[in-house]
Each structure stands twice: as C-alpha cells, then as structure tokens.
Short mmCIF file of C-alpha atoms and ligand atoms in Angstrom, two decimals:
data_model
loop_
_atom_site.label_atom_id
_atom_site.label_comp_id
_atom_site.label_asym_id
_atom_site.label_seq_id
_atom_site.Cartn_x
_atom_site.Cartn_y
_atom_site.Cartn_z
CA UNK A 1 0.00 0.00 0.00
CA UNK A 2 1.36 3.36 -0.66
CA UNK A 3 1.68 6.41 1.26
CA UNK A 4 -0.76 8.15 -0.87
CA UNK A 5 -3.75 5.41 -0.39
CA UNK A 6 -2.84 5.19 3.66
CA UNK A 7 -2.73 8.78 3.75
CA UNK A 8 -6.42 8.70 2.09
CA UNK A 9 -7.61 5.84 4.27
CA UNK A 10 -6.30 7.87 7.63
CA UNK A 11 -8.01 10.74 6.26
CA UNK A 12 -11.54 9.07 6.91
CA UNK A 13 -10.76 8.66 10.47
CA UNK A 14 -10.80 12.03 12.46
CA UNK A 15 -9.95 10.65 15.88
CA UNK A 16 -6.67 9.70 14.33
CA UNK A 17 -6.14 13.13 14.15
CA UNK A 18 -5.92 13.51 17.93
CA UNK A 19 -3.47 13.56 20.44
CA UNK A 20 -2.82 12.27 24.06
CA UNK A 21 -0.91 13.93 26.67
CA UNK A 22 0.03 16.15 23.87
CA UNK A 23 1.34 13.11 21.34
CA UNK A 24 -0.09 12.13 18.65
CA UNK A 25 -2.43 8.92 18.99
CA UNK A 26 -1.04 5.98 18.03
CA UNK A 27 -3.77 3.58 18.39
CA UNK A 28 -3.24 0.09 18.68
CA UNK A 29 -5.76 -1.60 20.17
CA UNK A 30 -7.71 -2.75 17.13
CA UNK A 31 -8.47 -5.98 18.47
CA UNK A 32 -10.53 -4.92 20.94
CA UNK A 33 -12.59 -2.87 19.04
CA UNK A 34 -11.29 -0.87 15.75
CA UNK A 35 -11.91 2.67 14.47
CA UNK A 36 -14.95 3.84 12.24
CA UNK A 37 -14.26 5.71 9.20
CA UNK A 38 -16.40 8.82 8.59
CA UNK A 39 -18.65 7.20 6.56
CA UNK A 40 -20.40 5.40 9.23
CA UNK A 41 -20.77 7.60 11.14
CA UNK A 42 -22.49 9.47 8.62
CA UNK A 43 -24.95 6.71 7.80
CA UNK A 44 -25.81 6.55 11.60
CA UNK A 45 -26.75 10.75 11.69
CA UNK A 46 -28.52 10.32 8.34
CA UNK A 47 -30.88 7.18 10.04
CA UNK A 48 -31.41 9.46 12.99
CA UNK A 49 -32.07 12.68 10.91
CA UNK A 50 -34.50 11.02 7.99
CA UNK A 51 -35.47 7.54 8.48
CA UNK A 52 -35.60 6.78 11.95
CA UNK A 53 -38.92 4.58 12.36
CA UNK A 54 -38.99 1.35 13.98
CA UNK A 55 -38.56 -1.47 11.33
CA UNK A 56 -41.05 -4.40 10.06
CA UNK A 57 -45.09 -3.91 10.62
CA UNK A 58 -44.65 -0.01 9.77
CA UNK A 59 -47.41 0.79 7.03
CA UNK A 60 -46.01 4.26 6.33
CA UNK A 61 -43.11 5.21 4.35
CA UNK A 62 -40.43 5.68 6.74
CA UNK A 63 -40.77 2.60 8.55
CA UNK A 64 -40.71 1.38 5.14
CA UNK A 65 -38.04 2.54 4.40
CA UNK A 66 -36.01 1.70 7.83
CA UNK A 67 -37.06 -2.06 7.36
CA UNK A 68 -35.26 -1.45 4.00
CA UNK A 69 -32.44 -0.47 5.36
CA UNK A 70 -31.71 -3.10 7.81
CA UNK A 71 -32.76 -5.60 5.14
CA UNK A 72 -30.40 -4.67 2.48
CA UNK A 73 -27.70 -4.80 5.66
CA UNK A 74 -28.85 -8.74 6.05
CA UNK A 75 -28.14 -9.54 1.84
CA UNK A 76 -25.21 -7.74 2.13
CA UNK A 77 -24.00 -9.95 5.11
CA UNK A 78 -25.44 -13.05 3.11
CA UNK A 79 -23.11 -11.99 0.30
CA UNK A 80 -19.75 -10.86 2.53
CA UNK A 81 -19.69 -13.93 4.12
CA UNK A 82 -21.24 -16.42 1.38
CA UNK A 83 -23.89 -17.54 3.65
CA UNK A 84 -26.70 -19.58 1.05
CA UNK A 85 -29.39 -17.27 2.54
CA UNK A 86 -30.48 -14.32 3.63
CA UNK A 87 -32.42 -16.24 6.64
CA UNK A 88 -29.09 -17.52 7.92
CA UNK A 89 -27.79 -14.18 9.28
CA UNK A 90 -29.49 -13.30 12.63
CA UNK A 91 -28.60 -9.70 13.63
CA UNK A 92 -27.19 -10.21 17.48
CA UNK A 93 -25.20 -7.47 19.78
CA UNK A 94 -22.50 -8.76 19.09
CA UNK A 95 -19.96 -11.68 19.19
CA UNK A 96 -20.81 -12.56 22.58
CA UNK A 97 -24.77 -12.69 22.01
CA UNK A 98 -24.62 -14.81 19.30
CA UNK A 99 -22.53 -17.54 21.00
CA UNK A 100 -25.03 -17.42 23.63
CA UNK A 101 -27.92 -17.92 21.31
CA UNK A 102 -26.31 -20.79 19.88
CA UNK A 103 -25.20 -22.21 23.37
CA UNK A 104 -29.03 -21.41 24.79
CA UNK A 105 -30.83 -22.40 22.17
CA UNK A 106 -28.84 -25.23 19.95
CA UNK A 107 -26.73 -25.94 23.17
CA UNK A 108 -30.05 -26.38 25.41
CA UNK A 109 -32.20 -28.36 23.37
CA UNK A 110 -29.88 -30.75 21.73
CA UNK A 111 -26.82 -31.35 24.63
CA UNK A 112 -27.72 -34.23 27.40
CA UNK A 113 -26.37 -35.23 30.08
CA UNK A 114 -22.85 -37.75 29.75
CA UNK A 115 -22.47 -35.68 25.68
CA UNK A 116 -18.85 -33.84 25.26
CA UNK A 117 -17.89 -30.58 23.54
CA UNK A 118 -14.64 -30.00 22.61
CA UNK A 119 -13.44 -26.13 23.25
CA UNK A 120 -9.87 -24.60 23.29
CA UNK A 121 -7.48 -23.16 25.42
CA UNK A 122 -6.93 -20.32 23.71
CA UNK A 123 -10.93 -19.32 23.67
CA UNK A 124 -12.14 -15.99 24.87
CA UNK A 125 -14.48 -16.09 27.58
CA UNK A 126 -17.41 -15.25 25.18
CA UNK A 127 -16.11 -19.11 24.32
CA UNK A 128 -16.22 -20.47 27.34
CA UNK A 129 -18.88 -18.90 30.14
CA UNK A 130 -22.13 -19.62 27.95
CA UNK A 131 -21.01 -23.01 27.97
CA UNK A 132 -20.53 -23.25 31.45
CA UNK A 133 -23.64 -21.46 31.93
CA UNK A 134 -25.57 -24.34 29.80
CA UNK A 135 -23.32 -26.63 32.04
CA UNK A 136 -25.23 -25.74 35.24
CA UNK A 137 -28.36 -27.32 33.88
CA UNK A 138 -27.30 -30.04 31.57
CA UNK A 139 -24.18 -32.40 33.03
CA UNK A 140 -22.10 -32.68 29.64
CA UNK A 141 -18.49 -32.75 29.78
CA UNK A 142 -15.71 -29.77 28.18
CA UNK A 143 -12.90 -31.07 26.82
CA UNK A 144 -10.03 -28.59 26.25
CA UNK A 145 -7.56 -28.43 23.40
CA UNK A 146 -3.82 -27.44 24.20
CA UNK A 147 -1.50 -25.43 21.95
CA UNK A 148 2.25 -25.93 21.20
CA UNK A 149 5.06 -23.74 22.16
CA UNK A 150 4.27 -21.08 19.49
CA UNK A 151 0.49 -20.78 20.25
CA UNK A 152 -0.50 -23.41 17.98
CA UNK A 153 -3.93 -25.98 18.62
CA UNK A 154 -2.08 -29.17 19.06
CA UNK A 155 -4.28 -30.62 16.55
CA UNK A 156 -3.43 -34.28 17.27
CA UNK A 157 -4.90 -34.25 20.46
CA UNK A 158 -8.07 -31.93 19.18
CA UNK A 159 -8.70 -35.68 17.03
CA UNK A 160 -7.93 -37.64 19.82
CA UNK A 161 -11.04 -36.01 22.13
CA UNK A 162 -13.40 -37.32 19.90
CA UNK A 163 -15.73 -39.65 21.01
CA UNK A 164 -18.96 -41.24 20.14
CA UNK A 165 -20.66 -38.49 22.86
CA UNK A 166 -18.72 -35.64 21.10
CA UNK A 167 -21.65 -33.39 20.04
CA UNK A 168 -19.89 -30.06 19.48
CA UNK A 169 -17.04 -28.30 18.96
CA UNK A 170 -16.53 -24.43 19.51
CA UNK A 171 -13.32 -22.69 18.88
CA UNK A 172 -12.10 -19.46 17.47
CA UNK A 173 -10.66 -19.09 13.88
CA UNK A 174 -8.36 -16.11 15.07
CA UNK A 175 -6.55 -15.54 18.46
CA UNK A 176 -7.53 -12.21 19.90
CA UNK A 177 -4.05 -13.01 22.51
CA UNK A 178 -1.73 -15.23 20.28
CA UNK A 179 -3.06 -13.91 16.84
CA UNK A 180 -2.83 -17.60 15.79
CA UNK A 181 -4.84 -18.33 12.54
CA UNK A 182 -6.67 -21.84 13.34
CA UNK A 183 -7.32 -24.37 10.62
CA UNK A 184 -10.81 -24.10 10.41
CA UNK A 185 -11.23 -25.92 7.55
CA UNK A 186 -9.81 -28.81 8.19
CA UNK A 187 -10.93 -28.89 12.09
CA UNK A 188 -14.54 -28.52 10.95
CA UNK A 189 -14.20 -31.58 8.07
CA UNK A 190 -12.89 -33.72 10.86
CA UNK A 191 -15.48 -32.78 13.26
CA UNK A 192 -17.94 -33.29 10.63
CA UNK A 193 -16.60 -36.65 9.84
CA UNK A 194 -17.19 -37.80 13.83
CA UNK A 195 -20.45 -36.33 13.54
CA UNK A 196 -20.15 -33.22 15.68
CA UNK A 197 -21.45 -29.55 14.70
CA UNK A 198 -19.02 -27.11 14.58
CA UNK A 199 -19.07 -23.29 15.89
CA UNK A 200 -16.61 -21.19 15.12
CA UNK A 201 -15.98 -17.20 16.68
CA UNK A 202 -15.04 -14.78 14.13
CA UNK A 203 -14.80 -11.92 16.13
CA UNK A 204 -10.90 -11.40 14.94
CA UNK A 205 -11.01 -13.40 11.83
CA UNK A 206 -13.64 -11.56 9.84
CA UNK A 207 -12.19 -8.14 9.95
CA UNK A 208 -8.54 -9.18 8.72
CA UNK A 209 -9.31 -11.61 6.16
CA UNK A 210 -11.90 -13.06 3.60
CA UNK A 211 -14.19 -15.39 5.24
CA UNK A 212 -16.58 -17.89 3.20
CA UNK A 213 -18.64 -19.94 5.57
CA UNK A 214 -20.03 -21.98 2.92
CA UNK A 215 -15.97 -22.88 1.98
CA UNK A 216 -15.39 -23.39 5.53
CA UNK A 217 -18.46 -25.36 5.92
CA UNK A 218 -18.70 -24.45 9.58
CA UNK A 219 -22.52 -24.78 11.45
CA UNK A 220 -22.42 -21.56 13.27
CA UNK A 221 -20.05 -18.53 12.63
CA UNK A 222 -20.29 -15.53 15.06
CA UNK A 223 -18.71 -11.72 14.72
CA UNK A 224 -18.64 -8.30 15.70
CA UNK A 225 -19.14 -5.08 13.11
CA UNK A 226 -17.15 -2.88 15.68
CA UNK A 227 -14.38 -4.74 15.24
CA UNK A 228 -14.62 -4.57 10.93
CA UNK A 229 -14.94 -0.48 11.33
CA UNK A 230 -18.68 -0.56 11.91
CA UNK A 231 -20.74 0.40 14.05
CA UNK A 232 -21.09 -0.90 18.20
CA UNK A 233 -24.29 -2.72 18.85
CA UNK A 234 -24.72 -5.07 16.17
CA UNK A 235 -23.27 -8.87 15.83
CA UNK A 236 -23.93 -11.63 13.55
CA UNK A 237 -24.78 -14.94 13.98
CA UNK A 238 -24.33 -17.13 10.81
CA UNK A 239 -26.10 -20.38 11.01
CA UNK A 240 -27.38 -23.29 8.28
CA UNK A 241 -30.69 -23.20 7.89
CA UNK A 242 -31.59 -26.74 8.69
CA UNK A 243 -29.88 -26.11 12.30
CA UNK A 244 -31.42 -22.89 13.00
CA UNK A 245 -34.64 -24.29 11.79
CA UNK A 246 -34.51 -26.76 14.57
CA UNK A 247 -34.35 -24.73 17.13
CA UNK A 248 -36.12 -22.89 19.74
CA UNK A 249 -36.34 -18.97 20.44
CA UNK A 250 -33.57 -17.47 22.44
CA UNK A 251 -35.52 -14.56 24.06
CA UNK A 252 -39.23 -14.27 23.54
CA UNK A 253 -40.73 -10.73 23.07
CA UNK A 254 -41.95 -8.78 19.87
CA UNK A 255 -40.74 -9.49 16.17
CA UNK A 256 -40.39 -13.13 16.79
CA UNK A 257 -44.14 -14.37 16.88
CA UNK A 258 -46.29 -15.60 14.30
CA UNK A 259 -49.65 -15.40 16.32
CA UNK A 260 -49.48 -15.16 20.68
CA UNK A 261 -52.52 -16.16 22.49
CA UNK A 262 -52.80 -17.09 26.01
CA UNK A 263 -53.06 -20.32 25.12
CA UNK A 264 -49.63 -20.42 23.07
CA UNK A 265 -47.64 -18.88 20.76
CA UNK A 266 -46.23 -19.85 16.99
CA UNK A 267 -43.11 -18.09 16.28
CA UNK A 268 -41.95 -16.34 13.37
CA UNK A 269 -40.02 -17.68 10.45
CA UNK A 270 -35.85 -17.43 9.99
CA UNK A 271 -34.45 -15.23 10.76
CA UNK A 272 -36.76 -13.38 12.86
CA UNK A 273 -37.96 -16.32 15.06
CA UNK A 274 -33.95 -15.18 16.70
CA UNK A 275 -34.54 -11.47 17.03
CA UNK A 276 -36.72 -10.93 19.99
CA UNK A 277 -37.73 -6.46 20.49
CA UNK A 278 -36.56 -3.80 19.05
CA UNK A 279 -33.13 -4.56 16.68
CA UNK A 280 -30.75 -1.78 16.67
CA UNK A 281 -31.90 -0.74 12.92
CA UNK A 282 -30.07 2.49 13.19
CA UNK A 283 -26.41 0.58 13.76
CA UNK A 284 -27.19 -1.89 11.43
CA UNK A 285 -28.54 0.07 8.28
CA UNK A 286 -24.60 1.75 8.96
CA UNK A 287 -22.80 -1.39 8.99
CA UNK A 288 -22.95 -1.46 5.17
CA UNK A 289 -21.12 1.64 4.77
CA UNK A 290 -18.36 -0.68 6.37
CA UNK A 291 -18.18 -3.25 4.50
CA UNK A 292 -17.86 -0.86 1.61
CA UNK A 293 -14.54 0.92 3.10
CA UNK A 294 -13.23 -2.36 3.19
CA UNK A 295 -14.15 -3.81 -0.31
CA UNK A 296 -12.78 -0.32 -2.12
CA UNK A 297 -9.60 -1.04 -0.32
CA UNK A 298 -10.01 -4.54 -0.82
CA UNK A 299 -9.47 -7.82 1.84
CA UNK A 300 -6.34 -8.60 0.46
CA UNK A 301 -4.65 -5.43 0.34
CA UNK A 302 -5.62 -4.97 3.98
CA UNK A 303 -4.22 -8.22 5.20
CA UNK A 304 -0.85 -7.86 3.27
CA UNK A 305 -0.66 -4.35 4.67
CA UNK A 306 -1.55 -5.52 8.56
CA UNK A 307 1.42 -8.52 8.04
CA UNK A 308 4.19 -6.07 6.71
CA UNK A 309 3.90 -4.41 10.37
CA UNK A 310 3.48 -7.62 12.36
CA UNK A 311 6.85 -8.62 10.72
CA UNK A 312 8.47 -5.26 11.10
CA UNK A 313 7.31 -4.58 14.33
CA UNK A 314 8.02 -8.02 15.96
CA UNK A 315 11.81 -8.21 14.23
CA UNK A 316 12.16 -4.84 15.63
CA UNK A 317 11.03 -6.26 19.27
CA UNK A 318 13.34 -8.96 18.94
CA UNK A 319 16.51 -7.16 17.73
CA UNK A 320 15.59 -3.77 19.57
CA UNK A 321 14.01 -4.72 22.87
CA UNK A 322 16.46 -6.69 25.33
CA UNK A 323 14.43 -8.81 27.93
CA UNK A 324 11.01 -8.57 25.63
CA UNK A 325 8.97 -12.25 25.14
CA UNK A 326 6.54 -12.39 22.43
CA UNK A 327 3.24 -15.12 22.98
CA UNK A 328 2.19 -16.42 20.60
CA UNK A 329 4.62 -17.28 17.36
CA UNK A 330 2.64 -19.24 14.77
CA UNK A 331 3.62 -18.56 11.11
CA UNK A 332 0.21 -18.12 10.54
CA UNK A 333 -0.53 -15.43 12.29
CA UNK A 334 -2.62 -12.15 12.44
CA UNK A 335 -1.34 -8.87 12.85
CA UNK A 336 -1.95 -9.25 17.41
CA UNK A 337 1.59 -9.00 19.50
CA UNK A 338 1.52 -10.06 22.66
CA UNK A 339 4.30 -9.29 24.88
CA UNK A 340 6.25 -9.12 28.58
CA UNK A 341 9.07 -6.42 29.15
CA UNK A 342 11.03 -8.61 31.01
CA UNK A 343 9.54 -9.00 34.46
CA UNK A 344 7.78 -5.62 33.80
CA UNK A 345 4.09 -5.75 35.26
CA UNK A 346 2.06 -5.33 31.89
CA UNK A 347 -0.10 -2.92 33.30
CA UNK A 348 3.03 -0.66 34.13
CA UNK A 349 3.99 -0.87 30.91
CA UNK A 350 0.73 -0.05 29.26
CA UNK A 351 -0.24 3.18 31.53
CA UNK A 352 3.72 4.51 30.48
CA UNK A 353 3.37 3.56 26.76
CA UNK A 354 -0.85 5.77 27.11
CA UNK A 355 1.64 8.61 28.49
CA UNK A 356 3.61 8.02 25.33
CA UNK A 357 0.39 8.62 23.11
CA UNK A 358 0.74 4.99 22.59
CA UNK A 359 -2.34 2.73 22.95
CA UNK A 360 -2.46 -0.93 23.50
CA UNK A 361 -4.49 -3.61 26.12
CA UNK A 362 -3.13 -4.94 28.97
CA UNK A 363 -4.50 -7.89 30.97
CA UNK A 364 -5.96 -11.17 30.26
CA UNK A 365 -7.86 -10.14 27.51
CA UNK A 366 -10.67 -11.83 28.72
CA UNK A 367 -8.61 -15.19 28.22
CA UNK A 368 -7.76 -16.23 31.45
CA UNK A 369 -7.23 -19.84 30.53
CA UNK A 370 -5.06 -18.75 27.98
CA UNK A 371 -2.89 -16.62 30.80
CA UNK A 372 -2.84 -19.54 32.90
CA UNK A 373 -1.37 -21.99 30.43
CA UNK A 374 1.32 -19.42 29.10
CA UNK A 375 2.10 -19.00 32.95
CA UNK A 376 1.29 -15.26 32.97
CA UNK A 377 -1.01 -12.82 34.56
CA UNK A 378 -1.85 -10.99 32.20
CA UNK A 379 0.17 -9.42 28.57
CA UNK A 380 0.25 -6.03 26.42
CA UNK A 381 -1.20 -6.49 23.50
CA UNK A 382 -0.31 -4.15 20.48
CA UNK A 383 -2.77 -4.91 17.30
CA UNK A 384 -2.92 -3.82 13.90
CA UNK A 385 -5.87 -2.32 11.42
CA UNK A 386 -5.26 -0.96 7.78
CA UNK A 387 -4.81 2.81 9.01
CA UNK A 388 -1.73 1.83 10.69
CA UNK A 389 1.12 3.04 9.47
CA UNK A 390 5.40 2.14 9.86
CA UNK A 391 5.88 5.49 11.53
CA UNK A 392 3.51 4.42 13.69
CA UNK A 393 5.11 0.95 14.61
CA UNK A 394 8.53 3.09 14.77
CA UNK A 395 6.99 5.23 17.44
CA UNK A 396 5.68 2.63 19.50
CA UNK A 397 9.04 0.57 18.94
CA UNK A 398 10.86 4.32 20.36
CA UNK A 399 8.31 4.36 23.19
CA UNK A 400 8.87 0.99 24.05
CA UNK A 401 12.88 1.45 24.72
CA UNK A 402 11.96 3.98 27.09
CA UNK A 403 9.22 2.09 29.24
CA UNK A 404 11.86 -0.60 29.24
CA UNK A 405 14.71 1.76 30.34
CA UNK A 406 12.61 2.87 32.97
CA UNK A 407 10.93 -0.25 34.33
CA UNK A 408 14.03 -2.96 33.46
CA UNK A 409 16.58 0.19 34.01
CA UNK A 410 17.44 -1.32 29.88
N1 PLP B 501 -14.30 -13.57 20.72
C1 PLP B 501 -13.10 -13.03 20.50
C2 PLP B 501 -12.01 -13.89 19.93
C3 PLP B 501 -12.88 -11.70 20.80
O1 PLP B 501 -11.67 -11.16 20.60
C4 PLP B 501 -13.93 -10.93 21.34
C5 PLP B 501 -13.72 -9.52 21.72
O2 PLP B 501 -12.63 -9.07 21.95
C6 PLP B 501 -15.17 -11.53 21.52
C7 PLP B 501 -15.33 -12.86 21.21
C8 PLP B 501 -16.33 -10.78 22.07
O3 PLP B 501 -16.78 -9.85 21.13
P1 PLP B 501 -17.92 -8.81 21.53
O4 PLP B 501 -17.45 -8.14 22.78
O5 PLP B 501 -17.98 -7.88 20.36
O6 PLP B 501 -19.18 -9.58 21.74
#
C-alpha cells in the first residue's frame, strides 16, 4: 500500500487526528474494538435525521423505508460472508450474544447429560462462560484443546477427544491473545466426519481476512461489526438453515411471533424467530457503509498491509528490545503482539506507553485460561488495522525502549 492510499484511508478517520498527553495517537488496540471511518458515522446521523422509524409492521413510508435499510444490511452480510441465505444471518449485539444464542438455544435443546464438547485453550471467555452457563443445567463434559510452544492448537490431540458423545465443537478461527490463525477448515471436516457440529468465533477473523462460511463449511459462525470499522451494537450470527430451523427462540418478546394467544404462541419464520424487540436498525442500516470501506480497499490489500507491520514490528522487538517475550509465534498469524518487558508488570507498561500517546491492552484479555497456560497474569497487546502506518510501529518501537529503560533500568 502506498503512502498516498494510507494517507487517504487515515483521512476518513478524524480521531486519528488527535493527540494524548500532547502526542499524537497511536492507536493500537484494534483488536478490541477498531476505528470507524467517517462514513459510518455518517450513515448513523442520516438514520437518525430522515429515516428513523422502527422497522417491520410499519405501514407508512419511513418505517418502510427503515425495514429497507436493515434488510439490504442482512443480503449484504449473506453476500460478505457467502452464507446460502439471507435467513441464515441473525442480527445479534455482538460476538458474545450470538454464541449465547447458539449455546441457549442449539446448546439447550440438543446437549444431554454424559455428551462432550470439545473447546480450546486459547478461547475468549465469550467461548467459554455460555457453555458453562448451559453446564449448570445439563451435566455434559468440556474437553479442552492445548497449543504448542508457538500458540498453535495441538491438533493431534483436538482428534484424539473425539468420542462417540462428542456433540460439538466451539473454537475461534483467530486468536484475539496469540493472533494464531486456526485451521478451520480442516478442524470442521474432521469434526464433521465424527459427527459433531461445529461453531466457530469470528470476532478477529472476519475483519482481517476473507471469510466464506459456505468454503469453511462451519454450522455456526459468530462476529462483531465494531471490530470490521462498523458500528457498536450489532453482531452476527451465521447459522445453516436446517440447524437454526430446529431450534427454539432465544428470548421471547416482539418481532419473533407468528400469532401469541394465552393459550400459546407460533413463532416467526428465519431469521426473525432469533430477534426478539426492538433490533438496533439504526447501527445496522450503517454497517454497510463498512463493508464498503473495506471492499474499495479490498481484503487482500488490507491483510498484506496488517502482516508487513506484524513482521516489522516483531523483528524490531526482537533485535531492539532486550528482555522482551513475544506469545504467541505461529507462522500463521494475524497482525496481534503479545508481549512481557522482562519482568515488567504489563499494566506498568501499558499506563507509560498511554503517556507516550501509545495505545495498547493490557491484561488477560478476557482469556484467562489462555494466561494460565502461558504461565502469565496478564500481557500487552499491540494490534494492527489498515490505518496503521510504519511510523507508527517506529513510534511505539521508540516508546517501548523507554518504558523498558525505565521499568528494566534497559
Ligand atoms: N471472541 C473473540 C475472539 C474476541 O476477541 C472478542 C472480543 O474481543 C469476543 C469474542 C467478544 O466480542 P464482543 O465483545 O464484540 O461480543
């Protein structure tokens, strides 16, 4: 990517414009949630200003033309991710809300007592709690997959959990600690070939490269808009048809009914039988507007320009930053550094790099298994989106040297 296009692409951001403590932002904490390009933001004032109505059962125009809105967001979903149908993409909150559907709902009606799941050990919690949660009412056993030395699913074992009660297996496609890139593909054939359905969180997968769930053949694929430059407030949940089909409601309220009557109530059809009140129409008739920022710059262009900074930045680390240790090392790997200044308490380290103008996570990153299996409380985590730039990785490679010159007197 040249400086011209990055220059253009920064341009759409205005909070990149901004400083802190009187430095420029350098913002790298796009894993936990990324920036939105004006362009959003200007679909969300233009819903508020002109078509703000709530959607479906609206007779006049601008309900109309809400309903339209949030429709054409759902077939342009359907087409982003190759899903076969429109009624396989249930709007959700997020990430986190769709797993929970799936655990609820598929989870609740079709898990018994003495059945196994297989999960990770690199899962976010979003991963792990709803099961657990499902696990208070129906005794089924988790089975946990390790990784290797560099962060890797020790796929050998993931084949050797399989048993004839294996009913499901949940993992993520992208580390949001490690940045490993999991073999989806060929996890989901061979879970498939033991007869187990197969959920997969997106939530770091989807924004930093091209997705096909229908190539993937996964059951269930979950993500997160304001993590792909959209808006907060809306999630998907991608799910086949025959699955979904199958099973119940997750909440009950308006939009999801067919008929109610005292007596019982028939629900509506995919994908509204899953999207109980009020959606948020307004974030979701946006989200296109994202998805369009990323097809003019295109998926592949983004990913090749979020790897040339992992690899700069991390040989920099290595040759640059005495006493550093990098987690997670996998060859396939998105653009996610997780790191330890020596003995250096990550939090320490984040607060000096903020006063630094430099942005990153620290903590567990709501992978706490994870932590406990690399031995550590907690990491920094510095992560990558398209707008970054090399001056920007230089900058938080100079800030770095001094947090480590003050806290490891390096
Ligand atoms: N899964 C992964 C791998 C994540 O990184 C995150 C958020 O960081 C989530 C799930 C939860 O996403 P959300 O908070 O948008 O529901």
């Amino acid at each position: 990517m040249d400086n011209a296009q990055l220059q253009n692409i920064r341009s759409q951001f205005p909070i990149l414009d901004r400083t802190v403590y009187n430095k420029p932002l350098v913002y790298l904490d796009n894993t936990a949630t990324s920036q939105t390009p004006k362009r959003v933001v200007d679909a969300i004032d233009a819903s508020y200003f002109h078509t703000k109505a709530n959607v479906h059962r609206g007779v006049f125009s601008i309900s109309q033309e809400a309903t339209d809105l949030m429709e054409q967001t759902r077939c342009r979903v359907r087409d982003y991710i190759n899903a076969s149908s429109e009624q396989e993409v249930i709007f959700t909150r997020g990430t986190t809300e769709a797993i929970n559907l799936v655990a609820a709902s598929w989870g609740g009606t079709f898990l018994h007592d003495g059945d196994e799941i297989i999960l990770t050990v690199m899962e976010h919690h979003a991963n792990i709690v709803p099961w657990q949660l499902l696990r208070n009412r129906v005794k089924f056993t988790i089975k946990v997959v390790p990784i290797n030395e560099k962060g890797e699913l020790d796929i050998e074992a993931y084949r050797n959990m399989f048993t004839e009660r294996t009913r499901l297996v949940s993992f993520t496609h992208v580390s949001n600690v490690l940045g490993t890139v999991n073999p989806v593909k060929e996890m989901t054939a061979y879970a498939h070939r033991q007869g187990a359905v197969v959920m997969v969180d997106g939530a770091q997968a989807v924004p930093h490269m091209k997705v096909d769930v229908r190539d993937l053949d996964v059951d269930f694929y979950a993500f997160s808009s304001h993590k792909m430059y959209g808006p907060t407030g809306v999630g998907i949940l991608y799910g086949k048809k025959d699955l979904l089909e199958a099973m119940p409601p997750y909440q009950g309220g308006g939009e999801m009914i067919s008929h109610v009557s005292f007596n019982g109530t028939t629900f509506a059809e995919l994908p509204f039988k899953f999207e109980a009140g009020t959606p948020d129409f307004v974030d979701i008739a946006a989200f296109p507007r994202a998805l369009d920022f990323i097809n003019e710059i295109g998926m592949d262009n983004i990913a090749a320009h979020e790897q040339e900074l992992l690899d700069y930045t991390t040989a920099r680390m290595i040759s640059e930053i005495p006493g550093v240790r990098i987690f997670g090392t996998a060859p396939h790997k998105s653009a996610v550094i997780s790191f330890l200044l020596g003995d250096a308490h990550h939090y320490d380290t984040g607060m000096l790099l903020d006063k630094l103008g430099v942005a990153v996570r620290t903590g567990h990153h709501c992978a706490q298994p994870l932590m406990q299996a690399l031995g550590v409380e907690g990491t920094v985590r510095a992560s990558f989106a398209v707008y970054n730039t090399r001056e920007e990785a230089d900058k938080f490679i100079e800030a770095l040297k001094k947090v480590n010159s003050i806290l490891n007197r390096i």
